[in-house]
Coordinates of C-alpha atoms in Angstrom, one line a residue:
X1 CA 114.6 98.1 131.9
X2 CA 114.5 101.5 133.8
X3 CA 111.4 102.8 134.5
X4 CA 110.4 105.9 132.9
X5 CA 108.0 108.7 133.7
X6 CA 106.1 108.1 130.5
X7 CA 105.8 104.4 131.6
X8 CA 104.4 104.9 135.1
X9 CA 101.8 107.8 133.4
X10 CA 103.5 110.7 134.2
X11 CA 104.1 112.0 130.6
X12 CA 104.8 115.9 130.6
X13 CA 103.3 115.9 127.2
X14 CA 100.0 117.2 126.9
X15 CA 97.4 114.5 125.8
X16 CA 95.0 117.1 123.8
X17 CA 96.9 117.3 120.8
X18 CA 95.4 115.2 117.8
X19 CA 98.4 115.4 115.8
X20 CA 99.7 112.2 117.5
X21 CA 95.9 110.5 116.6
X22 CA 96.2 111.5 112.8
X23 CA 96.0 108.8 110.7
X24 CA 98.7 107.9 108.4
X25 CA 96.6 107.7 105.0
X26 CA 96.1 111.0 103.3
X27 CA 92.2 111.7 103.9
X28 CA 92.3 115.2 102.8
X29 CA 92.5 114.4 99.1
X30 CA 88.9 113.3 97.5
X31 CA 88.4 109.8 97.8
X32 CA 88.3 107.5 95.0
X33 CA 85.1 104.9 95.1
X34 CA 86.2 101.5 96.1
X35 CA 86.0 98.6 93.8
X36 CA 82.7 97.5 96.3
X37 CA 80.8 100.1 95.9
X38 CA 80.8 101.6 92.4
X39 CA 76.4 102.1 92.4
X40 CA 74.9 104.5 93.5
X41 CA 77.0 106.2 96.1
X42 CA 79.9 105.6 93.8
X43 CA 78.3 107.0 90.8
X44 CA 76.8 110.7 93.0
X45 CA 80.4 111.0 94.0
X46 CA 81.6 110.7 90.7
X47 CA 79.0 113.0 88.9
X48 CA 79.8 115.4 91.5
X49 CA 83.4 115.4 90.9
X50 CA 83.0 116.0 87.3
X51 CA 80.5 118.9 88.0
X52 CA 83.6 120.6 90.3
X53 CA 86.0 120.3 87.1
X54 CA 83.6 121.4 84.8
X55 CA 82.0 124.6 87.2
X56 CA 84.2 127.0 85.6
X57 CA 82.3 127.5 82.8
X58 CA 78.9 128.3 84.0
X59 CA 77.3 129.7 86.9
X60 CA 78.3 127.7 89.6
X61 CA 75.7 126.4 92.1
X62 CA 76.0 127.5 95.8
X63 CA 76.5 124.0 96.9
X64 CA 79.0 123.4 94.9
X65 CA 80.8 126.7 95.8
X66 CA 80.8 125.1 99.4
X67 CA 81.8 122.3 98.6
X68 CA 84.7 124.0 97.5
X69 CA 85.5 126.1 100.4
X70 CA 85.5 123.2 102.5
X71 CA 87.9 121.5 100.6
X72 CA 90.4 123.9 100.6
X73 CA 90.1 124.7 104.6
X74 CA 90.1 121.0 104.9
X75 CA 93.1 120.4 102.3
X76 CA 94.8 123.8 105.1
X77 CA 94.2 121.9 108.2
X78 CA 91.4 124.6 109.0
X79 CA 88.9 121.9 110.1
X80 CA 86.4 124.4 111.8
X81 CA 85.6 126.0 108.5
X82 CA 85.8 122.6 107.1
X83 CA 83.2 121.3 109.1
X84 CA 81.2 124.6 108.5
X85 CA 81.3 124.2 104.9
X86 CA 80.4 121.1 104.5
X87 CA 77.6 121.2 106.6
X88 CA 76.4 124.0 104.2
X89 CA 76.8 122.1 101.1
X90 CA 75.0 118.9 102.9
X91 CA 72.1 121.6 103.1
X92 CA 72.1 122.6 99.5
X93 CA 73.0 119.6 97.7
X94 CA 70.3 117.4 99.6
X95 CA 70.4 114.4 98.9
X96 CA 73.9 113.9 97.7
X97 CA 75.8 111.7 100.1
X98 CA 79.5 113.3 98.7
X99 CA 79.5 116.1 101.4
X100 CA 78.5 114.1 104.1
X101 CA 81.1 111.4 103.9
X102 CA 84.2 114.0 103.0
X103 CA 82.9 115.5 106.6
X104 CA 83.5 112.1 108.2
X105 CA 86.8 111.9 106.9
X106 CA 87.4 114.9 108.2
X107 CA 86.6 113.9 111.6
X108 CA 88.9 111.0 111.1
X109 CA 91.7 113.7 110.6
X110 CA 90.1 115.6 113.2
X111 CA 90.2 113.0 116.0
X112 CA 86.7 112.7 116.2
X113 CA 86.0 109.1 115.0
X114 CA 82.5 108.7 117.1
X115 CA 81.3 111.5 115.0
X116 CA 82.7 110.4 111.5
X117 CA 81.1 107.1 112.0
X118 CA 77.6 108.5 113.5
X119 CA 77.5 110.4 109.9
X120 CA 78.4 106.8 108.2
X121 CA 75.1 105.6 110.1
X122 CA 73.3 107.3 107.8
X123 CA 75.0 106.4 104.4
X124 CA 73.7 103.3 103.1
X125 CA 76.6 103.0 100.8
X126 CA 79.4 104.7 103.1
X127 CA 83.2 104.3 102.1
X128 CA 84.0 100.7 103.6
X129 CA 87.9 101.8 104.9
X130 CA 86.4 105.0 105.7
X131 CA 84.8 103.2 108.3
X132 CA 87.6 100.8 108.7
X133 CA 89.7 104.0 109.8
X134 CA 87.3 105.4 111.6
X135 CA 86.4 102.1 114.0
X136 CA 90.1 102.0 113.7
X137 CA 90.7 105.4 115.8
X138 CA 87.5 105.2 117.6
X139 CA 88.7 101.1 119.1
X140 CA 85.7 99.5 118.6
X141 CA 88.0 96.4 117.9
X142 CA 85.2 94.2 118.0
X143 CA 83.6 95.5 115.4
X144 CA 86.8 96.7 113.5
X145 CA 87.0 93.0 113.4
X146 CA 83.7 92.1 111.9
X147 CA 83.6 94.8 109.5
X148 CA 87.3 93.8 108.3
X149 CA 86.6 90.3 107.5
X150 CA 83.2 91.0 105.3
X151 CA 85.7 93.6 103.4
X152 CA 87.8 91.1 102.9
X153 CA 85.2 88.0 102.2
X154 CA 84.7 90.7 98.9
X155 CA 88.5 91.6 98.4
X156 CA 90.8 89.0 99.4
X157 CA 93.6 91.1 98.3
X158 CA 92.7 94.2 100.3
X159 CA 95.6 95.2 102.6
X160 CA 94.5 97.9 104.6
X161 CA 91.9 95.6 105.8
X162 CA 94.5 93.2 107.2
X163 CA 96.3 95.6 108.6
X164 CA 92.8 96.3 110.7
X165 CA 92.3 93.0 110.9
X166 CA 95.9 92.4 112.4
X167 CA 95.4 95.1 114.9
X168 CA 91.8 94.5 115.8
X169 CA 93.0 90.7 117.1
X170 CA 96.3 92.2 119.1
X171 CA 93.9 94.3 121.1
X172 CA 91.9 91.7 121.7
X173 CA 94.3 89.5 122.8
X174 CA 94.3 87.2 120.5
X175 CA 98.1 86.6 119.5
X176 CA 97.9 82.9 117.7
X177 CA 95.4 84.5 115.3
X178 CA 96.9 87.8 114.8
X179 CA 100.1 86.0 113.9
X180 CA 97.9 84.4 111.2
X181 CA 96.2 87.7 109.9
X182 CA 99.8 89.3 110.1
X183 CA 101.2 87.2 107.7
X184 CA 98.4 87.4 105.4
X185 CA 99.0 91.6 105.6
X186 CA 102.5 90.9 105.3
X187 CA 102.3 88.8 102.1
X188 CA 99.9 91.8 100.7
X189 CA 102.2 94.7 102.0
X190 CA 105.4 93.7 102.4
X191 CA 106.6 96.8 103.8
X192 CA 108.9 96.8 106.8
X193 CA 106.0 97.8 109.4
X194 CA 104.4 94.8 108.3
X195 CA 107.2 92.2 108.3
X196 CA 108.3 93.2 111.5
X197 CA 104.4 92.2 112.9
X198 CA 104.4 89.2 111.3
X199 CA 107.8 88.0 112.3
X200 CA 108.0 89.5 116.1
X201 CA 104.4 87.1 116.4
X202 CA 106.5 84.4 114.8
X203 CA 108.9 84.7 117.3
X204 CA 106.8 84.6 120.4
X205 CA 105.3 81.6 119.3
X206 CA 108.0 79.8 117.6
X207 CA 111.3 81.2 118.7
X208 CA 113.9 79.1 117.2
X209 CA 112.3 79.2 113.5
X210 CA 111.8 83.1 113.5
X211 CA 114.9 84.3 115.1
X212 CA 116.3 84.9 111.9
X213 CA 113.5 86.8 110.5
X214 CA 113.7 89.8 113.3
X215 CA 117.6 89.9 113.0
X216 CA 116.4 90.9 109.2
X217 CA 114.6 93.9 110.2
X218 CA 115.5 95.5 113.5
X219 CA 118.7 95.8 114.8
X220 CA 117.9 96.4 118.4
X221 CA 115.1 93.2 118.1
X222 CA 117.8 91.0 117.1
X223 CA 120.3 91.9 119.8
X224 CA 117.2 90.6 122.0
X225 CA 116.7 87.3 120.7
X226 CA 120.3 86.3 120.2
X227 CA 121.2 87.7 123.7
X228 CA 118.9 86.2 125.9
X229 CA 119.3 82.8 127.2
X230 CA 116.1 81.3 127.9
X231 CA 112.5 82.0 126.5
X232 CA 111.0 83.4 129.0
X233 CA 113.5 86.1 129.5
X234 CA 114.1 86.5 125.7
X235 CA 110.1 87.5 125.6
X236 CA 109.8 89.3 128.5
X237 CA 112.9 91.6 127.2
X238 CA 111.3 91.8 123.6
X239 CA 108.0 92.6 125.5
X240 CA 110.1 95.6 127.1
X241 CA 111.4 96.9 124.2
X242 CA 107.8 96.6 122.9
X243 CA 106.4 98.8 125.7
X244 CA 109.3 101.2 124.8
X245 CA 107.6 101.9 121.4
X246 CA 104.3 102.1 122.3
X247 CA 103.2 98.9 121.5
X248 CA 100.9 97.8 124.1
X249 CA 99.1 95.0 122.7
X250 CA 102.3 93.4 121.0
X251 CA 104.0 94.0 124.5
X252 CA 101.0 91.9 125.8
X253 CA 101.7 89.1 123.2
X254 CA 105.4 88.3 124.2
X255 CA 104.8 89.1 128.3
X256 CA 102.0 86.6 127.9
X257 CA 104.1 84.0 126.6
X258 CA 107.4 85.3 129.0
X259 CA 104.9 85.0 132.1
X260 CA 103.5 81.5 131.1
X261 CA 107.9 80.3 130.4
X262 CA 108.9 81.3 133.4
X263 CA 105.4 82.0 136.1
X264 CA 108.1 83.0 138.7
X265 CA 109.4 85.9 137.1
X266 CA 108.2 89.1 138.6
X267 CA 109.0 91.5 136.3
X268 CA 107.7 89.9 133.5
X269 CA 104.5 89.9 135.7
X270 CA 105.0 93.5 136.5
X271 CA 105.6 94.7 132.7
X272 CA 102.2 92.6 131.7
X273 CA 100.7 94.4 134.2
X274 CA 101.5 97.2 132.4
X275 CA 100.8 96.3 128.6
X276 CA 97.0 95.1 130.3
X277 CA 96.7 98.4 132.0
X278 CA 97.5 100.5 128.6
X279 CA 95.0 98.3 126.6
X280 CA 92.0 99.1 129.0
X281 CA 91.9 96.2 131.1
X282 CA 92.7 97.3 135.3
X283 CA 91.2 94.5 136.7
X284 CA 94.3 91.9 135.1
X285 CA 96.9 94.8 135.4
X286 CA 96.2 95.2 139.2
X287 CA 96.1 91.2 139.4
X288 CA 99.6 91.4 137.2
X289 CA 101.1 93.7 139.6
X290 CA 100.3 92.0 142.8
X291 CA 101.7 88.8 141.6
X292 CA 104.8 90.5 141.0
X293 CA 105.0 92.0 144.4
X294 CA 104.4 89.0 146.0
X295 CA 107.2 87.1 143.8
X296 CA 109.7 90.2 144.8
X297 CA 108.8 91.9 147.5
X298 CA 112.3 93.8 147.2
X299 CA 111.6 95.1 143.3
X300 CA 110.5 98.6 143.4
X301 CA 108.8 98.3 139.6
X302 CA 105.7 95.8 140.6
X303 CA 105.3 98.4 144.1
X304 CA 105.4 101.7 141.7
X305 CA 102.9 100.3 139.0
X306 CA 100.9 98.6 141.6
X307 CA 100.3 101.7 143.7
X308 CA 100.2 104.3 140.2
X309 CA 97.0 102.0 138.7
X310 CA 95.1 102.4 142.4
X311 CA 96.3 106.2 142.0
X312 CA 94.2 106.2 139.1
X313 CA 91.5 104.4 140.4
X314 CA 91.2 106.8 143.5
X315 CA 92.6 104.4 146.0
X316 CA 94.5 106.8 147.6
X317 CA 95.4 105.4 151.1
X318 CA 96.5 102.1 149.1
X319 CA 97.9 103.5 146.6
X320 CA 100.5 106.2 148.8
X321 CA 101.7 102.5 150.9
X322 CA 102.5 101.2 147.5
X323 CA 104.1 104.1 146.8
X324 CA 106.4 104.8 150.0
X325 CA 107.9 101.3 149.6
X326 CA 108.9 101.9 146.2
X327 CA 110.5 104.7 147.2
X328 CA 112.1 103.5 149.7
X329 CA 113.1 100.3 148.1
X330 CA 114.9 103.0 144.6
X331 CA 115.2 106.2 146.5
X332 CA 117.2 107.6 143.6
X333 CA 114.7 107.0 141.3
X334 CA 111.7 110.6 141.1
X335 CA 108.9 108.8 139.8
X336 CA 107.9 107.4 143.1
X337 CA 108.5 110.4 144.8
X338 CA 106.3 112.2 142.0
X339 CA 103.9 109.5 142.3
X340 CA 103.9 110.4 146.3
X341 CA 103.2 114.0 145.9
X342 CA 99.9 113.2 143.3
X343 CA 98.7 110.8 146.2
X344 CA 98.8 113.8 148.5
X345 CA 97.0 116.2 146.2
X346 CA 94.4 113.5 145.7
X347 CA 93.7 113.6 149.5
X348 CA 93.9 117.1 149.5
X349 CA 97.2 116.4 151.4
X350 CA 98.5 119.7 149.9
X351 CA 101.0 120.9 151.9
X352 CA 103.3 118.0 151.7
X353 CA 103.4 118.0 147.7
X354 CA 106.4 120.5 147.5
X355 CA 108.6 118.6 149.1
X356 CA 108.0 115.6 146.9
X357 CA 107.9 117.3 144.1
X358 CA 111.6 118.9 145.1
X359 CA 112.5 115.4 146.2
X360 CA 111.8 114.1 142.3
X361 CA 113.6 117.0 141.3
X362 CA 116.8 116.4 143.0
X363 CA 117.4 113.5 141.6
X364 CA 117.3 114.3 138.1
X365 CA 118.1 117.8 138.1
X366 CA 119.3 118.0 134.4
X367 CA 116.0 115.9 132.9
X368 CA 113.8 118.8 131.1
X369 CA 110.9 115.9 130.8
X370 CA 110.6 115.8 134.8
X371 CA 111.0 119.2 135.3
X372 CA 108.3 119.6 132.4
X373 CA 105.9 117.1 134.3
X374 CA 106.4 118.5 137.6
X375 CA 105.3 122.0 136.2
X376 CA 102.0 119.9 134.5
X377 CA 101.4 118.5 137.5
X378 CA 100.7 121.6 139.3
X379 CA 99.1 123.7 136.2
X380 CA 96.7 120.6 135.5
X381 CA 95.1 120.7 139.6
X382 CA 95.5 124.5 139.5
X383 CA 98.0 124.4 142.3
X384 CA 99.8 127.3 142.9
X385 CA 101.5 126.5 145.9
X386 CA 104.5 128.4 146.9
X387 CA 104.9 129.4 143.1
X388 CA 105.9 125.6 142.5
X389 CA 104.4 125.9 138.8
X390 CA 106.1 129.0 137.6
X391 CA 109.2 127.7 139.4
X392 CA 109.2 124.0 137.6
X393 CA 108.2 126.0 134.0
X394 CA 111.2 128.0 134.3
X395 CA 113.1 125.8 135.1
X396 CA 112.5 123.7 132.0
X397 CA 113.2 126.4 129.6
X398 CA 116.4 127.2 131.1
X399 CA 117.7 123.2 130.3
X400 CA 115.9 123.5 126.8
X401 CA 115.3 127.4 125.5
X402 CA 113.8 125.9 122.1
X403 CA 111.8 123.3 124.2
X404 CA 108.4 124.5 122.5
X405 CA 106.3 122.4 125.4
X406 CA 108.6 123.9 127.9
X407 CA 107.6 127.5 126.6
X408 CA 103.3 126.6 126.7
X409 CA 104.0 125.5 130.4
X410 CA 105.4 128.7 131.6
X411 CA 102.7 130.8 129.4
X412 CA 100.3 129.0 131.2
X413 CA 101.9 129.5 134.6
X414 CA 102.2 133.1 133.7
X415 CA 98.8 132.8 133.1
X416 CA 97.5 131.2 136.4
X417 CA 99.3 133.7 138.6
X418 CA 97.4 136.9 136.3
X419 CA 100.8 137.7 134.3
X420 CA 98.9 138.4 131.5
X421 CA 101.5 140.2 129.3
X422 CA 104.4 137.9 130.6
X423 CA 102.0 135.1 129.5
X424 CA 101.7 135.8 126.0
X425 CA 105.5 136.2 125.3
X426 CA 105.9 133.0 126.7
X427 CA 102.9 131.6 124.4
X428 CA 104.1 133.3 121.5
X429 CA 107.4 132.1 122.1
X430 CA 106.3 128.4 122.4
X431 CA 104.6 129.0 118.4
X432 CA 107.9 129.8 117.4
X433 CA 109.2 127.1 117.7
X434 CA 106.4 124.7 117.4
X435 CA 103.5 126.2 115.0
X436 CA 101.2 123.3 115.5
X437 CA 100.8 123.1 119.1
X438 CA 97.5 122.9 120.2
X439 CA 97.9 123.7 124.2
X440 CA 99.9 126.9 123.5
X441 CA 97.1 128.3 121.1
X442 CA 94.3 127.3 123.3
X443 CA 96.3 129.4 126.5
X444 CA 97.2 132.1 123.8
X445 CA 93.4 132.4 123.1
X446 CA 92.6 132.7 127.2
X447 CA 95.3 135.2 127.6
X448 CA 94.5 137.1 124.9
X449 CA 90.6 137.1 126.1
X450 CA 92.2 138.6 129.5
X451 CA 93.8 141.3 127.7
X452 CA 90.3 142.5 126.3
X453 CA 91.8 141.2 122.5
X454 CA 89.0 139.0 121.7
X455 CA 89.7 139.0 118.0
X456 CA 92.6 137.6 118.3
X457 CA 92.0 135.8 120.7
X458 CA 88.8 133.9 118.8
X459 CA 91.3 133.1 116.4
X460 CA 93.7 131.4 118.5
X461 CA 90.7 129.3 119.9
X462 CA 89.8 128.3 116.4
X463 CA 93.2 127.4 115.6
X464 CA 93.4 125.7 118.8
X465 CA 90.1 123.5 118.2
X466 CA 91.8 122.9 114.3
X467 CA 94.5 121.5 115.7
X468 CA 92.7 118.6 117.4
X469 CA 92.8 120.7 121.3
X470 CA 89.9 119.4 123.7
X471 CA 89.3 120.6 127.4

């Protein structure tokens, strides 16, 4: 498996955007009570409803009128107003509990899950998978798990809550009962998602009885198992191919079982290492990676994760020796040398950065992604040195004009060197082709602040905050 920038944290995409958090449900449309909780919750919705349709014909009341407005900026994506309305009618329709809970499923849209379940705190009689959702997105799996197994003492038959259930025990580890909960979700939901869970935990735990099951549903899976000779390579390669699509905790089920086949073999160490790390837990990832150093000295991958996680943790004199031998050990390979140049800027090392920066660079000249993360890399320490930003921005428009991200990056170089007009045709640009980008609006708003247009540029900071940005 070739390591990637995105697998060694050096993703040129920008992690403020909450489109990639949205959940997959439709929250925006009024929610229907729940079979649980048709009293008195259930019935104020209800009554409330029927108020909406019938408020035509009289004078309508003014929390009803704002309950209104907010649903229409909510049903737009303009959750600022949203939020603002709501909040009004909460005010003038004291004590109904409707506005108040359609506000916490707007934070669920909204990314802002600690908030929608700090409102459900005070509902008595909250929306149950509303708050499955929102423990869901806020991963309080601990309590996602407790709160999906009373839903489901009441509704046996209740899908979305083993779906929670399912993914509440993969983050926590637990494979032999997620397996379990999976193929109660699957035998609920039997949609493809679903079946591939359920038979991808079969696997790992019973290989010869579920290989079949995979090869039904995913062609690249079943290449895997029918390829691979021995266990623990078959589940350290699924485990791969798991980290691939973003799959941590089902990455950390088949490494788990490819590390206990085969102890010896380091990358399967190294690639737990990094399923751990991605679920939260350092302390095992760093013990993961220095395992598989010391099984292969000679592998590059266990050096470059091992010296990226004490990157993160600030370790920068241990993580740069890390670093150094993975380069030298895959000197065509830019992450390490990227990797290199943010040890240096974490010791304030600066004027060595450009060259490993360039070094990355010349090794994958025609990859927009690593010029893109090069150019973040600079913008997000507010490093301007020898115009390295504004040099790695352009350069990733030239290999991809229509890149949108490629377009925000060289606004927001623009903007760092004072190119305030150059700035916004680069911003503007980026909207083009990618309406719904958070970053470009919020750099749109700052630039137009510096051009003394703070209409406009109020708007693009609303739009920005709509869209899920976050400083």
């Amino acid at each position: 498996m070739d390591t990637t920038l995105e697998q060694t944290g050096f993703s040129s995409a920008s992690p403020t955007d909450a489109r990639t958090a949205l959940p997959a449900a439709d929250v925006a449309a009024p929610m229907s009570p729940t079979p649980l909780r048709l009293s008195v919750l259930g019935g104020a919705i209800l009554a409330l409803l029927a108020l909406l349709v019938v408020a035509g014909s009289a004078p309508e009341q003014p929390g009803l009128a704002s309950v209104r407005q907010a649903e229409a900026h909510f049903a737009a994506a303009e959750f600022t107003a949203a939020d603002a309305a709501f909040q009004a009618a909460e005010a003038q329709l004291t004590p109904d509990a409707y506005p108040r809970q359609r506000r916490a499923a707007l934070y669920l849209r909204w990314n802002r899950p600690a908030e929608g379940l700090a409102l459900l705190e005070s509902l008595p009689d909250a929306d149950p998978l509303l708050r499955l959702e929102l423990l869901a997105a806020a991963g309080d799996w601990a309590t996602l798990e407790t709160v999906a197994r009373q839903y489901l003492e009441l509704a046996p038959g209740a899908s979305q809550a083993h779906a929670h259930l399912t993914r509440a025990l993969l983050q926590q580890r637990r494979c032999a009962e997620a397996e379990v909960a999976a193929d109660a979700w699957a035998g609920r939901a039997p949609e493809t998602e679903t079946a591939l869970t359920a038979a991808t935990l079969h696997f790992i735990h019973q290989r010869e009885a579920a290989d079949a099951g995979l090869c039904t549903l995913d062609e690249e899976m079943c290449r895997i198992v029918r390829a691979c000779p021995a266990s623990g390579l078959c589940t350290r390669q699924l485990g791969e191919a798991l980290l691939r699509r973003q799959q941590p905790a089902l990455a950390a089920c088949s490494l788990s079982r490819a590390v206990a086949d085969a102890p010896q073999d380091a990358r399967a160490q190294a690639w737990l290492g990094a399923a751990l790390e991605q679920l939260g837990d350092t302390t095992a990832a760093l013990s993961r990676y220095q395992q598989a150093t010391e099984l292969a000295p000679d592998d590059p991958l266990g050096w470059l994760l091992l010296g990226m996680a004490r990157l993160k943790l600030q370790e920068t004199e241990t993580a740069r020796e890390a670093l150094l031998r993975a380069q030298a050990l895959d000197p065509a390979n830019p992450a390490p040398c990227l990797a290199v140049a943010a040890a240096l800027a974490a010791e304030g090392a600066y004027g060595g950065v450009p060259t490993w920066t360039a070094a990355a660079l010349e090794r994958a000249p025609a990859d927009v992604s690593l010029w893109k993360a090069v150019a973040r890399f600079y913008l997000a320490r507010n490093l301007t040195l020898e115009g390295e930003p504004l040099h790695a921005a352009e350069g990733a428009v030239q290999l991809a004009p229509q890149d949108a991200e490629a377009w925000t990056l060289l606004g927001w170089a623009h903007f760092n060197a004072g190119d305030y007009t150059a700035a916004r045709e680069a911003l503007e640009t980026a909207l083009q082709y990618d309406a719904q980008s958070a970053e470009a609006y919020h750099f749109l708003g700052a630039t137009l602040r510096a051009l003394n247009h703070h209409a406009e540029a109020d708007a693009a900071f609303t739009r920005a905050a709509d869209l899920g940005y976050r400083q």
